[in-house]
């Protein structure tokens, strides 16, 4: 039976940006493949929100900001463990732009995250210090949203944190699995599925709509 959508549902499209797609600075394998799936889904929702990774040069999460450290290694920062990444999604760069084929016209809101130099931000709802809010929860409540469907990149990082934080903020949260792709780093996919199960995040396929 198809999922029944109402005006209280929102589609949250996470970080479908050039740097996370083929040829980008931090490509997610097969990341481009989510674009047509997401475009089709977006037509079904009254409320569509896009997030955009938006880092300044020298961002804390960049391996280049930690001399002697390699990309994909771990370091300790003020708020805990931080994965170090290649420089990506630099503010105003082509890499930070949305994928050229992504339909952005239906978005009611574009939320930029990760713009504070000293804090990374995987989640659309709060930054990695787990205290600094993005304001998204308030926006969704103003729109009358009660349930959030999440798609985009990457399944095991920004999609994961956004879905879990949606639940913590009191929203229903459903991840559309075939509208996501994963990085797959040190068991991150398995950890994501386990966390979804424990906190009540559901997973569906786009063919269930």
PDB file of C-alpha atoms in Angstrom:
ATOM      1  CA  UNK A   1       0.000   0.000   0.000  1.00  0.00           C
ATOM      2  CA  UNK A   2       1.542   3.378  -0.991  1.00  0.00           C
ATOM      3  CA  UNK A   3       2.656   5.801   1.684  1.00  0.00           C
ATOM      4  CA  UNK A   4      -0.051   8.394   2.282  1.00  0.00           C
ATOM      5  CA  UNK A   5       1.402  11.890   2.400  1.00  0.00           C
ATOM      6  CA  UNK A   6      -0.265  14.946   3.911  1.00  0.00           C
ATOM      7  CA  UNK A   7       0.538  18.645   4.260  1.00  0.00           C
ATOM      8  CA  UNK A   8       2.227  17.773   7.555  1.00  0.00           C
ATOM      9  CA  UNK A   9       5.000  15.858   5.788  1.00  0.00           C
ATOM     10  CA  UNK A  10       8.284  17.340   4.550  1.00  0.00           C
ATOM     11  CA  UNK A  11      11.049  16.046   2.303  1.00  0.00           C
ATOM     12  CA  UNK A  12      14.500  16.908   3.665  1.00  0.00           C
ATOM     13  CA  UNK A  13      17.125  16.670   0.909  1.00  0.00           C
ATOM     14  CA  UNK A  14      20.604  16.444   2.379  1.00  0.00           C
ATOM     15  CA  UNK A  15      23.727  17.859   0.702  1.00  0.00           C
ATOM     16  CA  UNK A  16      23.254  16.820  -2.949  1.00  0.00           C
ATOM     17  CA  UNK A  17      26.254  18.939  -3.923  1.00  0.00           C
ATOM     18  CA  UNK A  18      28.951  18.627  -6.558  1.00  0.00           C
ATOM     19  CA  UNK A  19      31.738  17.769  -4.132  1.00  0.00           C
ATOM     20  CA  UNK A  20      29.793  14.710  -2.947  1.00  0.00           C
ATOM     21  CA  UNK A  21      29.135  13.492  -6.493  1.00  0.00           C
ATOM     22  CA  UNK A  22      31.313  12.008  -9.239  1.00  0.00           C
ATOM     23  CA  UNK A  23      34.391  14.148  -9.818  1.00  0.00           C
ATOM     24  CA  UNK A  24      33.986  16.061  -6.554  1.00  0.00           C
ATOM     25  CA  UNK A  25      36.444  16.569  -3.720  1.00  0.00           C
ATOM     26  CA  UNK A  26      34.691  14.033  -1.464  1.00  0.00           C
ATOM     27  CA  UNK A  27      32.696  11.820  -3.832  1.00  0.00           C
ATOM     28  CA  UNK A  28      30.174   9.379  -2.400  1.00  0.00           C
ATOM     29  CA  UNK A  29      30.117   6.259  -4.564  1.00  0.00           C
ATOM     30  CA  UNK A  30      27.193   6.462  -7.017  1.00  0.00           C
ATOM     31  CA  UNK A  31      26.063   9.704  -5.368  1.00  0.00           C
ATOM     32  CA  UNK A  32      24.763  11.064  -8.678  1.00  0.00           C
ATOM     33  CA  UNK A  33      22.234   8.234  -8.817  1.00  0.00           C
ATOM     34  CA  UNK A  34      20.098   9.789  -6.082  1.00  0.00           C
ATOM     35  CA  UNK A  35      19.272  12.865  -8.170  1.00  0.00           C
ATOM     36  CA  UNK A  36      16.498  11.462 -10.407  1.00  0.00           C
ATOM     37  CA  UNK A  37      14.977   9.578  -7.475  1.00  0.00           C
ATOM     38  CA  UNK A  38      14.893  12.719  -5.328  1.00  0.00           C
ATOM     39  CA  UNK A  39      13.491  14.834  -8.160  1.00  0.00           C
ATOM     40  CA  UNK A  40      10.612  12.419  -8.576  1.00  0.00           C
ATOM     41  CA  UNK A  41       9.935  12.338  -4.831  1.00  0.00           C
ATOM     42  CA  UNK A  42      10.016  16.130  -4.474  1.00  0.00           C
ATOM     43  CA  UNK A  43       6.942  16.452  -6.699  1.00  0.00           C
ATOM     44  CA  UNK A  44       4.913  14.607  -4.061  1.00  0.00           C
ATOM     45  CA  UNK A  45       5.612  16.955  -1.135  1.00  0.00           C
ATOM     46  CA  UNK A  46       4.222  20.358  -0.262  1.00  0.00           C
ATOM     47  CA  UNK A  47       7.234  21.084   1.947  1.00  0.00           C
ATOM     48  CA  UNK A  48      10.741  20.546   0.546  1.00  0.00           C
ATOM     49  CA  UNK A  49      13.895  21.611   2.396  1.00  0.00           C
ATOM     50  CA  UNK A  50      17.434  21.484   0.986  1.00  0.00           C
ATOM     51  CA  UNK A  51      20.572  21.470   3.098  1.00  0.00           C
ATOM     52  CA  UNK A  52      23.917  22.693   1.831  1.00  0.00           C
ATOM     53  CA  UNK A  53      27.323  22.031   3.381  1.00  0.00           C
ATOM     54  CA  UNK A  54      28.936  25.480   3.439  1.00  0.00           C
ATOM     55  CA  UNK A  55      32.446  25.490   4.872  1.00  0.00           C
ATOM     56  CA  UNK A  56      34.907  28.371   5.148  1.00  0.00           C
ATOM     57  CA  UNK A  57      38.477  27.762   4.069  1.00  0.00           C
ATOM     58  CA  UNK A  58      40.518  26.272   6.898  1.00  0.00           C
ATOM     59  CA  UNK A  59      37.507  24.549   8.440  1.00  0.00           C
ATOM     60  CA  UNK A  60      38.176  22.431  11.525  1.00  0.00           C
ATOM     61  CA  UNK A  61      36.979  19.261   9.774  1.00  0.00           C
ATOM     62  CA  UNK A  62      39.551  19.488   6.973  1.00  0.00           C
ATOM     63  CA  UNK A  63      42.615  17.262   7.240  1.00  0.00           C
ATOM     64  CA  UNK A  64      44.574  20.157   5.727  1.00  0.00           C
ATOM     65  CA  UNK A  65      43.841  22.176   8.876  1.00  0.00           C
ATOM     66  CA  UNK A  66      45.729  19.581  10.966  1.00  0.00           C
ATOM     67  CA  UNK A  67      49.317  19.304   9.686  1.00  0.00           C
ATOM     68  CA  UNK A  68      50.493  15.705   9.514  1.00  0.00           C
ATOM     69  CA  UNK A  69      46.960  14.267   9.600  1.00  0.00           C
ATOM     70  CA  UNK A  70      45.425  12.218   6.814  1.00  0.00           C
ATOM     71  CA  UNK A  71      41.928  12.491   5.377  1.00  0.00           C
ATOM     72  CA  UNK A  72      39.498  10.001   6.952  1.00  0.00           C
ATOM     73  CA  UNK A  73      41.542   9.796  10.154  1.00  0.00           C
ATOM     74  CA  UNK A  74      40.211  10.814  13.563  1.00  0.00           C
ATOM     75  CA  UNK A  75      41.248  13.668  15.807  1.00  0.00           C
ATOM     76  CA  UNK A  76      40.041  15.052  19.112  1.00  0.00           C
ATOM     77  CA  UNK A  77      38.495  18.520  19.182  1.00  0.00           C
ATOM     78  CA  UNK A  78      36.706  20.528  21.853  1.00  0.00           C
ATOM     79  CA  UNK A  79      33.389  18.692  21.381  1.00  0.00           C
ATOM     80  CA  UNK A  80      34.836  15.165  21.000  1.00  0.00           C
ATOM     81  CA  UNK A  81      36.033  12.934  18.180  1.00  0.00           C
ATOM     82  CA  UNK A  82      36.060  14.401  14.683  1.00  0.00           C
ATOM     83  CA  UNK A  83      36.619  12.643  11.373  1.00  0.00           C
ATOM     84  CA  UNK A  84      38.953  14.632   9.135  1.00  0.00           C
ATOM     85  CA  UNK A  85      37.887  15.081   5.524  1.00  0.00           C
ATOM     86  CA  UNK A  86      39.417  16.369   2.311  1.00  0.00           C
ATOM     87  CA  UNK A  87      38.682  20.071   1.789  1.00  0.00           C
ATOM     88  CA  UNK A  88      35.144  20.180   0.396  1.00  0.00           C
ATOM     89  CA  UNK A  89      32.102  22.410  -0.130  1.00  0.00           C
ATOM     90  CA  UNK A  90      34.059  25.637   0.227  1.00  0.00           C
ATOM     91  CA  UNK A  91      31.707  28.617   0.443  1.00  0.00           C
ATOM     92  CA  UNK A  92      30.974  30.005  -3.016  1.00  0.00           C
ATOM     93  CA  UNK A  93      32.851  27.259  -4.866  1.00  0.00           C
ATOM     94  CA  UNK A  94      31.532  25.088  -7.673  1.00  0.00           C
ATOM     95  CA  UNK A  95      31.986  22.100  -5.376  1.00  0.00           C
ATOM     96  CA  UNK A  96      29.547  23.597  -2.881  1.00  0.00           C
ATOM     97  CA  UNK A  97      26.881  24.148  -5.540  1.00  0.00           C
ATOM     98  CA  UNK A  98      23.958  21.787  -5.859  1.00  0.00           C
ATOM     99  CA  UNK A  99      24.210  19.070  -8.515  1.00  0.00           C
ATOM    100  CA  UNK A 100      23.191  20.656 -11.816  1.00  0.00           C
ATOM    101  CA  UNK A 101      20.343  18.191 -12.366  1.00  0.00           C
ATOM    102  CA  UNK A 102      18.832  18.530  -8.888  1.00  0.00           C
ATOM    103  CA  UNK A 103      15.431  20.228  -9.053  1.00  0.00           C
ATOM    104  CA  UNK A 104      15.740  22.981  -6.449  1.00  0.00           C
ATOM    105  CA  UNK A 105      12.695  24.966  -7.546  1.00  0.00           C
ATOM    106  CA  UNK A 106      10.303  23.274  -5.118  1.00  0.00           C
ATOM    107  CA  UNK A 107      12.372  24.080  -2.014  1.00  0.00           C
ATOM    108  CA  UNK A 108      10.724  26.302   0.571  1.00  0.00           C
ATOM    109  CA  UNK A 109      13.962  26.574   2.495  1.00  0.00           C
ATOM    110  CA  UNK A 110      17.688  26.151   1.798  1.00  0.00           C
ATOM    111  CA  UNK A 111      19.578  25.603   5.043  1.00  0.00           C
ATOM    112  CA  UNK A 112      23.337  26.075   5.067  1.00  0.00           C
ATOM    113  CA  UNK A 113      25.370  24.235   7.680  1.00  0.00           C
ATOM    114  CA  UNK A 114      29.001  23.857   8.674  1.00  0.00           C
ATOM    115  CA  UNK A 115      29.750  27.555   8.183  1.00  0.00           C
ATOM    116  CA  UNK A 116      31.276  27.990  11.662  1.00  0.00           C
ATOM    117  CA  UNK A 117      35.002  27.379  11.300  1.00  0.00           C
ATOM    118  CA  UNK A 118      35.422  25.578  14.627  1.00  0.00           C
ATOM    119  CA  UNK A 119      32.373  23.261  14.521  1.00  0.00           C
ATOM    120  CA  UNK A 120      31.455  20.616  11.957  1.00  0.00           C
ATOM    121  CA  UNK A 121      27.804  20.020  11.179  1.00  0.00           C
ATOM    122  CA  UNK A 122      26.513  16.693   9.895  1.00  0.00           C
ATOM    123  CA  UNK A 123      22.933  17.143  11.077  1.00  0.00           C
ATOM    124  CA  UNK A 124      20.390  19.510   9.576  1.00  0.00           C
ATOM    125  CA  UNK A 125      19.085  20.163  13.099  1.00  0.00           C
ATOM    126  CA  UNK A 126      22.183  20.798  15.214  1.00  0.00           C
ATOM    127  CA  UNK A 127      25.921  21.021  14.842  1.00  0.00           C
ATOM    128  CA  UNK A 128      28.445  18.446  15.976  1.00  0.00           C
ATOM    129  CA  UNK A 129      28.895  20.037  19.374  1.00  0.00           C
ATOM    130  CA  UNK A 130      25.307  18.777  19.906  1.00  0.00           C
ATOM    131  CA  UNK A 131      24.213  22.100  21.403  1.00  0.00           C
ATOM    132  CA  UNK A 132      24.297  24.670  18.573  1.00  0.00           C
ATOM    133  CA  UNK A 133      20.945  24.545  16.775  1.00  0.00           C
ATOM    134  CA  UNK A 134      20.417  25.317  13.095  1.00  0.00           C
ATOM    135  CA  UNK A 135      16.842  26.555  13.536  1.00  0.00           C
ATOM    136  CA  UNK A 136      15.383  23.883  11.257  1.00  0.00           C
ATOM    137  CA  UNK A 137      13.090  22.403  13.900  1.00  0.00           C
ATOM    138  CA  UNK A 138      11.453  25.785  14.425  1.00  0.00           C
ATOM    139  CA  UNK A 139      11.014  26.315  10.704  1.00  0.00           C
ATOM    140  CA  UNK A 140       9.379  22.931  10.272  1.00  0.00           C
ATOM    141  CA  UNK A 141       6.982  23.610  13.147  1.00  0.00           C
ATOM    142  CA  UNK A 142       6.064  26.951  11.579  1.00  0.00           C
ATOM    143  CA  UNK A 143       5.268  25.049   8.376  1.00  0.00           C
ATOM    144  CA  UNK A 144       3.057  22.675  10.388  1.00  0.00           C
ATOM    145  CA  UNK A 145       5.299  19.681   9.689  1.00  0.00           C
ATOM    146  CA  UNK A 146       5.045  16.602  11.907  1.00  0.00           C
ATOM    147  CA  UNK A 147       6.899  13.988   9.858  1.00  0.00           C
ATOM    148  CA  UNK A 148      10.181  14.249   7.944  1.00  0.00           C
ATOM    149  CA  UNK A 149      11.308  12.066   5.041  1.00  0.00           C
ATOM    150  CA  UNK A 150      15.072  12.205   4.549  1.00  0.00           C
ATOM    151  CA  UNK A 151      17.092  11.608   1.374  1.00  0.00           C
ATOM    152  CA  UNK A 152      20.512  12.552   0.047  1.00  0.00           C
ATOM    153  CA  UNK A 153      24.191  12.262   0.914  1.00  0.00           C
ATOM    154  CA  UNK A 154      25.616  10.577   2.717  1.00  0.00           C
ATOM    155  CA  UNK A 155      23.421   7.907   4.272  1.00  0.00           C
ATOM    156  CA  UNK A 156      25.840   7.089   7.095  1.00  0.00           C
ATOM    157  CA  UNK A 157      26.771  10.650   8.034  1.00  0.00           C
ATOM    158  CA  UNK A 158      24.597  13.669   7.314  1.00  0.00           C
ATOM    159  CA  UNK A 159      21.442  11.684   6.521  1.00  0.00           C
ATOM    160  CA  UNK A 160      21.970   9.585   9.636  1.00  0.00           C
ATOM    161  CA  UNK A 161      22.492  12.513  11.998  1.00  0.00           C
ATOM    162  CA  UNK A 162      19.612  14.471  10.485  1.00  0.00           C
ATOM    163  CA  UNK A 163      17.146  11.586  10.804  1.00  0.00           C
ATOM    164  CA  UNK A 164      18.147  10.774  14.373  1.00  0.00           C
ATOM    165  CA  UNK A 165      17.940  14.444  15.373  1.00  0.00           C
ATOM    166  CA  UNK A 166      14.547  14.765  13.698  1.00  0.00           C
ATOM    167  CA  UNK A 167      13.284  12.047  16.035  1.00  0.00           C
ATOM    168  CA  UNK A 168      14.907  13.731  19.029  1.00  0.00           C
ATOM    169  CA  UNK A 169      13.162  16.996  18.079  1.00  0.00           C
ATOM    170  CA  UNK A 170       9.788  15.251  18.138  1.00  0.00           C
ATOM    171  CA  UNK A 171       9.229  14.590  14.435  1.00  0.00           C
ATOM    172  CA  UNK A 172       8.512  11.296  12.793  1.00  0.00           C
ATOM    173  CA  UNK A 173      11.549  10.363  10.695  1.00  0.00           C
ATOM    174  CA  UNK A 174      11.673   8.115   7.649  1.00  0.00           C
ATOM    175  CA  UNK A 175      14.780   7.610   5.510  1.00  0.00           C
ATOM    176  CA  UNK A 176      14.180   6.825   1.842  1.00  0.00           C
ATOM    177  CA  UNK A 177      16.990   4.321   1.451  1.00  0.00           C
ATOM    178  CA  UNK A 178      17.300   4.193  -2.347  1.00  0.00           C
ATOM    179  CA  UNK A 179      17.424   8.006  -2.432  1.00  0.00           C
ATOM    180  CA  UNK A 180      20.650   7.889  -0.387  1.00  0.00           C
ATOM    181  CA  UNK A 181      24.189   6.620  -0.872  1.00  0.00           C
ATOM    182  CA  UNK A 182      26.760   5.848   1.830  1.00  0.00           C
ATOM    183  CA  UNK A 183      30.430   6.606   2.399  1.00  0.00           C
ATOM    184  CA  UNK A 184      31.083   3.365   4.296  1.00  0.00           C
ATOM    185  CA  UNK A 185      33.877   4.189   6.735  1.00  0.00           C
ATOM    186  CA  UNK A 186      34.845   1.920   9.650  1.00  0.00           C
ATOM    187  CA  UNK A 187      31.480   0.173   9.917  1.00  0.00           C
ATOM    188  CA  UNK A 188      29.468   3.377   9.556  1.00  0.00           C
ATOM    189  CA  UNK A 189      26.655   1.802   7.516  1.00  0.00           C
ATOM    190  CA  UNK A 190      26.022  -0.933  10.051  1.00  0.00           C
ATOM    191  CA  UNK A 191      26.180   1.582  12.901  1.00  0.00           C
ATOM    192  CA  UNK A 192      23.644   3.756  11.089  1.00  0.00           C
ATOM    193  CA  UNK A 193      21.149   0.921  10.701  1.00  0.00           C
ATOM    194  CA  UNK A 194      21.563  -0.023  14.345  1.00  0.00           C
ATOM    195  CA  UNK A 195      20.976   3.534  15.521  1.00  0.00           C
ATOM    196  CA  UNK A 196      17.924   3.910  13.300  1.00  0.00           C
ATOM    197  CA  UNK A 197      16.456   0.774  14.816  1.00  0.00           C
ATOM    198  CA  UNK A 198      17.118   1.876  18.380  1.00  0.00           C
ATOM    199  CA  UNK A 199      15.702   5.393  18.058  1.00  0.00           C
ATOM    200  CA  UNK A 200      12.683   4.731  15.863  1.00  0.00           C
ATOM    201  CA  UNK A 201      13.827   5.966  12.466  1.00  0.00           C
ATOM    202  CA  UNK A 202      12.037   4.010   9.740  1.00  0.00           C
ATOM    203  CA  UNK A 203      13.400   3.147   6.301  1.00  0.00           C
ATOM    204  CA  UNK A 204      11.383   2.918   3.089  1.00  0.00           C
ATOM    205  CA  UNK A 205      12.008   2.673  -0.631  1.00  0.00           C
ATOM    206  CA  UNK A 206      10.884   5.245  -3.175  1.00  0.00           C
ATOM    207  CA  UNK A 207       8.694   2.617  -4.854  1.00  0.00           C
ATOM    208  CA  UNK A 208       6.490   2.627  -1.749  1.00  0.00           C
ATOM    209  CA  UNK A 209       5.143   6.095  -2.622  1.00  0.00           C
TER     210      UNK A 209
END
